[in-house]
PDB file of C-alpha atoms in Angstrom:
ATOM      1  CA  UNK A 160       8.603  28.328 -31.969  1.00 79.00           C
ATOM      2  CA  UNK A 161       5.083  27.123 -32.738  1.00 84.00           C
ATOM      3  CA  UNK A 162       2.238  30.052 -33.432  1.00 90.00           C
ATOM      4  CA  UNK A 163      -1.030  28.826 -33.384  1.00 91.00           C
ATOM      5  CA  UNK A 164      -3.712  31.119 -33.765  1.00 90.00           C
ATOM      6  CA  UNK A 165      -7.073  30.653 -31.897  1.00 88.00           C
ATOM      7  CA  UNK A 166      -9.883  30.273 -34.685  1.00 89.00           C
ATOM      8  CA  UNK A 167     -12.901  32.043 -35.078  1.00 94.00           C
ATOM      9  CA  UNK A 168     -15.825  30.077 -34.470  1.00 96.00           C
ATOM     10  CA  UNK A 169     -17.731  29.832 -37.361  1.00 97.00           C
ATOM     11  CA  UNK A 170     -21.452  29.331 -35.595  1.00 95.00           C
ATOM     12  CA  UNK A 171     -22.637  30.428 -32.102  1.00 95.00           C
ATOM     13  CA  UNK A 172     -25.587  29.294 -30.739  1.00 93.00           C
ATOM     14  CA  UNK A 173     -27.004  30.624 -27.744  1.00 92.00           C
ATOM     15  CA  UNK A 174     -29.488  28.886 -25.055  1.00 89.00           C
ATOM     16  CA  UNK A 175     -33.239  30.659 -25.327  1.00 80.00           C
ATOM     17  CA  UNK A 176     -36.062  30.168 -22.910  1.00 65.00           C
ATOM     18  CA  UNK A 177     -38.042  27.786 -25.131  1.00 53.00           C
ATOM     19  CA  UNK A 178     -40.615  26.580 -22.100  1.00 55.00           C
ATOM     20  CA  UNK A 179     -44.038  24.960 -23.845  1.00 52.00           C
ATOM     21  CA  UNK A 180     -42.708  25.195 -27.385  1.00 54.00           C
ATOM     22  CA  UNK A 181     -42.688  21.545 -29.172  1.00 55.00           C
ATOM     23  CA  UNK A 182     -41.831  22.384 -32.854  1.00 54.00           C
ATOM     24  CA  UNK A 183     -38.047  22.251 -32.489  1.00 53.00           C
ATOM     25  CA  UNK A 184     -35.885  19.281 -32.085  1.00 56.00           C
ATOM     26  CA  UNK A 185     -36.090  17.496 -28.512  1.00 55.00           C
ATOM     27  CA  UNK A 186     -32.747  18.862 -27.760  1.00 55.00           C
ATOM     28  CA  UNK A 187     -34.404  22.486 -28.254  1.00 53.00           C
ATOM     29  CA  UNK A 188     -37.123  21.291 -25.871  1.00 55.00           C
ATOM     30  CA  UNK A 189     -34.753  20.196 -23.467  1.00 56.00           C
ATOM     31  CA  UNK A 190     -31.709  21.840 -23.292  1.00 72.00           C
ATOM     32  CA  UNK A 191     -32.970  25.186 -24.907  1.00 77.00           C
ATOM     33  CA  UNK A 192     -31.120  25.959 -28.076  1.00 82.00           C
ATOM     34  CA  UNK A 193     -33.464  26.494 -30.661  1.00 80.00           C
ATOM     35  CA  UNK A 194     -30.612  27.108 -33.573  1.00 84.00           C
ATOM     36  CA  UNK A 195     -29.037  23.606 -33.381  1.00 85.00           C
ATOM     37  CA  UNK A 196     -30.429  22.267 -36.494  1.00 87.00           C
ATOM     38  CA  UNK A 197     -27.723  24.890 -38.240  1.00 91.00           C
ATOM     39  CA  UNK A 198     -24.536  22.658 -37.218  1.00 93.00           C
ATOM     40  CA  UNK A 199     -23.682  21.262 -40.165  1.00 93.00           C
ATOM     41  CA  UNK A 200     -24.639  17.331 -40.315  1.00 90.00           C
ATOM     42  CA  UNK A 201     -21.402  15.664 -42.331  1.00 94.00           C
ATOM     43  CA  UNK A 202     -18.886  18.210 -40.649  1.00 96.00           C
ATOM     44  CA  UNK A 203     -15.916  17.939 -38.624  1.00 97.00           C
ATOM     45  CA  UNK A 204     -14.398  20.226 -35.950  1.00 97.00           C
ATOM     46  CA  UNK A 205     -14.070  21.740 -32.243  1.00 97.00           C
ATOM     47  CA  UNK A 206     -16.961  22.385 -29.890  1.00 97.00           C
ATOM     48  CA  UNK A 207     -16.643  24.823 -26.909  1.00 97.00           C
ATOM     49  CA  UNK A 208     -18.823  25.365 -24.025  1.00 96.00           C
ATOM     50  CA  UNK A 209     -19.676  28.381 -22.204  1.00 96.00           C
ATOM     51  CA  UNK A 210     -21.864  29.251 -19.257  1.00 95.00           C
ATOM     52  CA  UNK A 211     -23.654  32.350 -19.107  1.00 94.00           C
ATOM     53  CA  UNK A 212     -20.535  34.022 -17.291  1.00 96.00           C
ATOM     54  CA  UNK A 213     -18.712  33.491 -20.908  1.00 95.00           C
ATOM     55  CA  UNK A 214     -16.022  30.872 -18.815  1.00 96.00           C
ATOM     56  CA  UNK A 215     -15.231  28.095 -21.235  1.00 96.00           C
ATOM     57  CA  UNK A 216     -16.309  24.930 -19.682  1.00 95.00           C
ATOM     58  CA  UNK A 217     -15.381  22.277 -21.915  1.00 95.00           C
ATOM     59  CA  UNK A 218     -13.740  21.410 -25.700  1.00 96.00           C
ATOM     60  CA  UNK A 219     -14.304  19.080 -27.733  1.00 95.00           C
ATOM     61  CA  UNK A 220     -13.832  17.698 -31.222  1.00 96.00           C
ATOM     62  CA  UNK A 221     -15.753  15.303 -33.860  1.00 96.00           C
ATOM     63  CA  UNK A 222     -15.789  13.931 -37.044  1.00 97.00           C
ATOM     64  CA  UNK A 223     -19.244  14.787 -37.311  1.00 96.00           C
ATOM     65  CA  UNK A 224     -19.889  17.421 -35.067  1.00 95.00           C
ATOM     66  CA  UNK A 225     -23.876  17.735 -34.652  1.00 93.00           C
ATOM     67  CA  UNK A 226     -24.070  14.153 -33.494  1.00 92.00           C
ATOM     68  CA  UNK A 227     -20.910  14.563 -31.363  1.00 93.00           C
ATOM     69  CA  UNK A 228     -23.105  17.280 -29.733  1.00 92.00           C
ATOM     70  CA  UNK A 229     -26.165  16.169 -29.430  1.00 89.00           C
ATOM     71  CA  UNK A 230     -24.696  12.963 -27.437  1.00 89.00           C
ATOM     72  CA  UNK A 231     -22.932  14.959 -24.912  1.00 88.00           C
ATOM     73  CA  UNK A 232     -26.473  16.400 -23.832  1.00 87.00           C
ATOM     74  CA  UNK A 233     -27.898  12.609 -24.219  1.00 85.00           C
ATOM     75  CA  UNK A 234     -25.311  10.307 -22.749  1.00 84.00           C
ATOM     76  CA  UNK A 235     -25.158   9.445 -18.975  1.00 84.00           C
ATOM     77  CA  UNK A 236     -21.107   8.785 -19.869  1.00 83.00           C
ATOM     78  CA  UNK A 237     -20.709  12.797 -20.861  1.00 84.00           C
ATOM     79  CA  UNK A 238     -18.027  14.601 -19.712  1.00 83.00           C
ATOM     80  CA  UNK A 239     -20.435  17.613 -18.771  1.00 87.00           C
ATOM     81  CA  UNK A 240     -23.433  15.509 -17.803  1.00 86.00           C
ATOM     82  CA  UNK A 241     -23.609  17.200 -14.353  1.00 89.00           C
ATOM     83  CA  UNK A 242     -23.011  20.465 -15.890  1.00 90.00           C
ATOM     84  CA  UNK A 243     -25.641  20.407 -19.035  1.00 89.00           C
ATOM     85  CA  UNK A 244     -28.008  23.002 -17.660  1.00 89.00           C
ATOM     86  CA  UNK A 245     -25.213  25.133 -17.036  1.00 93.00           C
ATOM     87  CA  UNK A 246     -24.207  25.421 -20.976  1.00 93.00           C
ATOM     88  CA  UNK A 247     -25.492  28.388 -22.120  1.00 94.00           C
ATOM     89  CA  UNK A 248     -23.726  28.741 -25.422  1.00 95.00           C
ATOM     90  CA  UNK A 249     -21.889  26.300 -28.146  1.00 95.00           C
ATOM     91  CA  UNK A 250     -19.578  27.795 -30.294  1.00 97.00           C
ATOM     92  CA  UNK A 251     -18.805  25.506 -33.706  1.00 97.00           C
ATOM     93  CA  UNK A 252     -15.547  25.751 -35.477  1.00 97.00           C
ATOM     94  CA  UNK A 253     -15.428  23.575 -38.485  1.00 97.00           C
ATOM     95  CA  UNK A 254     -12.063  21.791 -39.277  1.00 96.00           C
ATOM     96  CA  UNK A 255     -11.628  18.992 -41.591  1.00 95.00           C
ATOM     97  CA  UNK A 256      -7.963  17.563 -40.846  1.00 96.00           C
ATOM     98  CA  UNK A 257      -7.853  15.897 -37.666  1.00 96.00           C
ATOM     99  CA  UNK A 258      -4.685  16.488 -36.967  1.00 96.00           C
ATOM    100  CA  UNK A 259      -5.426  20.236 -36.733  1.00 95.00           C
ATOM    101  CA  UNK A 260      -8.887  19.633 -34.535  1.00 96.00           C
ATOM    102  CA  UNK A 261      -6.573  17.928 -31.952  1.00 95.00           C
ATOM    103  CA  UNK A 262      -3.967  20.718 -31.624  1.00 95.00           C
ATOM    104  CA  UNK A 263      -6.678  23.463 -31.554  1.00 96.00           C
ATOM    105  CA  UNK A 264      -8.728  21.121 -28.994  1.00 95.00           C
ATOM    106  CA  UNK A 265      -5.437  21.101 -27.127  1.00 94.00           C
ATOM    107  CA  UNK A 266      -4.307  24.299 -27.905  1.00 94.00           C
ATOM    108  CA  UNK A 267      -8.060  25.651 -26.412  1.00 95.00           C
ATOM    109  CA  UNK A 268      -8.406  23.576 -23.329  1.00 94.00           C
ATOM    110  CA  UNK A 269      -4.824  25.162 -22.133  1.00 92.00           C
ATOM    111  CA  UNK A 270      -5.016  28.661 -23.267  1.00 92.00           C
ATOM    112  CA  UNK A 271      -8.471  29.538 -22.168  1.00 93.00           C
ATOM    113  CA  UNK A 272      -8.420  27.237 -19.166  1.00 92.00           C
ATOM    114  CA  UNK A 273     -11.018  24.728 -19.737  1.00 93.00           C
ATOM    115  CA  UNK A 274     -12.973  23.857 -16.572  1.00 92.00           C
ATOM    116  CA  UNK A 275     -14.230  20.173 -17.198  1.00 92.00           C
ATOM    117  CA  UNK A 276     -11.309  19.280 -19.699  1.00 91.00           C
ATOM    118  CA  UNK A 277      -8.868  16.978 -17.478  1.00 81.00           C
ATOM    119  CA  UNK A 278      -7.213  14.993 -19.725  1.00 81.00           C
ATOM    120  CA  UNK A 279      -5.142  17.190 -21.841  1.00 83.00           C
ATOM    121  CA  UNK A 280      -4.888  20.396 -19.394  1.00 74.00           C
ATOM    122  CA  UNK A 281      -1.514  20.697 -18.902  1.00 81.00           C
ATOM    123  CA  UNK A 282      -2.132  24.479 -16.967  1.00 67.00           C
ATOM    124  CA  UNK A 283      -3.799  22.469 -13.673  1.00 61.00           C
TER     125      UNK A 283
END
């Protein structure tokens, strides 16, 4: 039998009311997390998704993960596009090997039920 232990995330930012404030990154502006800038540039890992109920609504994983990020929230293809105002946290785990940020991405999506993850839900 496999164990696979569900990692800690290792940065958790939170969506803040950031109405007429311009000195933060557009995606700040727009999408209201101020503390985005602290996801690490060259790093690879998972991405989660919560709404302000704490339900995990989507999983993801990158190579680089701030771009990866920053796209969902910008591209009209996005998984969550109809759902972005509805993200009210991002957790960040970083994970190098990408053999291990697919089995936690998989792992993740069918343990905790993922809500917009269709591909590799296996629970539905």
């Amino acid at each position: 039998m496999i164990k696979i232990e569900l990692p800690q995330p290792d940065l958790t930012i939170v969506k803040k009311n950031t109405e007429g404030d311009r000195s933060e990154a557009a995606i700040a502006r727009e999408y209201g997390f101020i503390d985005y800038h602290k996801i690490a540039r060259d790093k690879g890992g998972i991405y989660m998704y919560y709404d302000a109920q704490d339900e995990l609504m989507f999983v993801g994983k990158a190579r680089k993960l701030r771009m990866r990020i920053r796209k969902s929230f910008e591209d009209a293809a996005s998984p969550i596009k109809l759902h972005r105002d509805d993200v009210y946290k991002i957790e960040v785990c970083y994970v190098e090997d990408p053999m291990e940020r697919e089995i936690y991405e998989t792992y993740i999506i069918n343990t905790l039920k993922s809500k917009y993850n269709i591909d590799k839900a296996f629970f539905r």
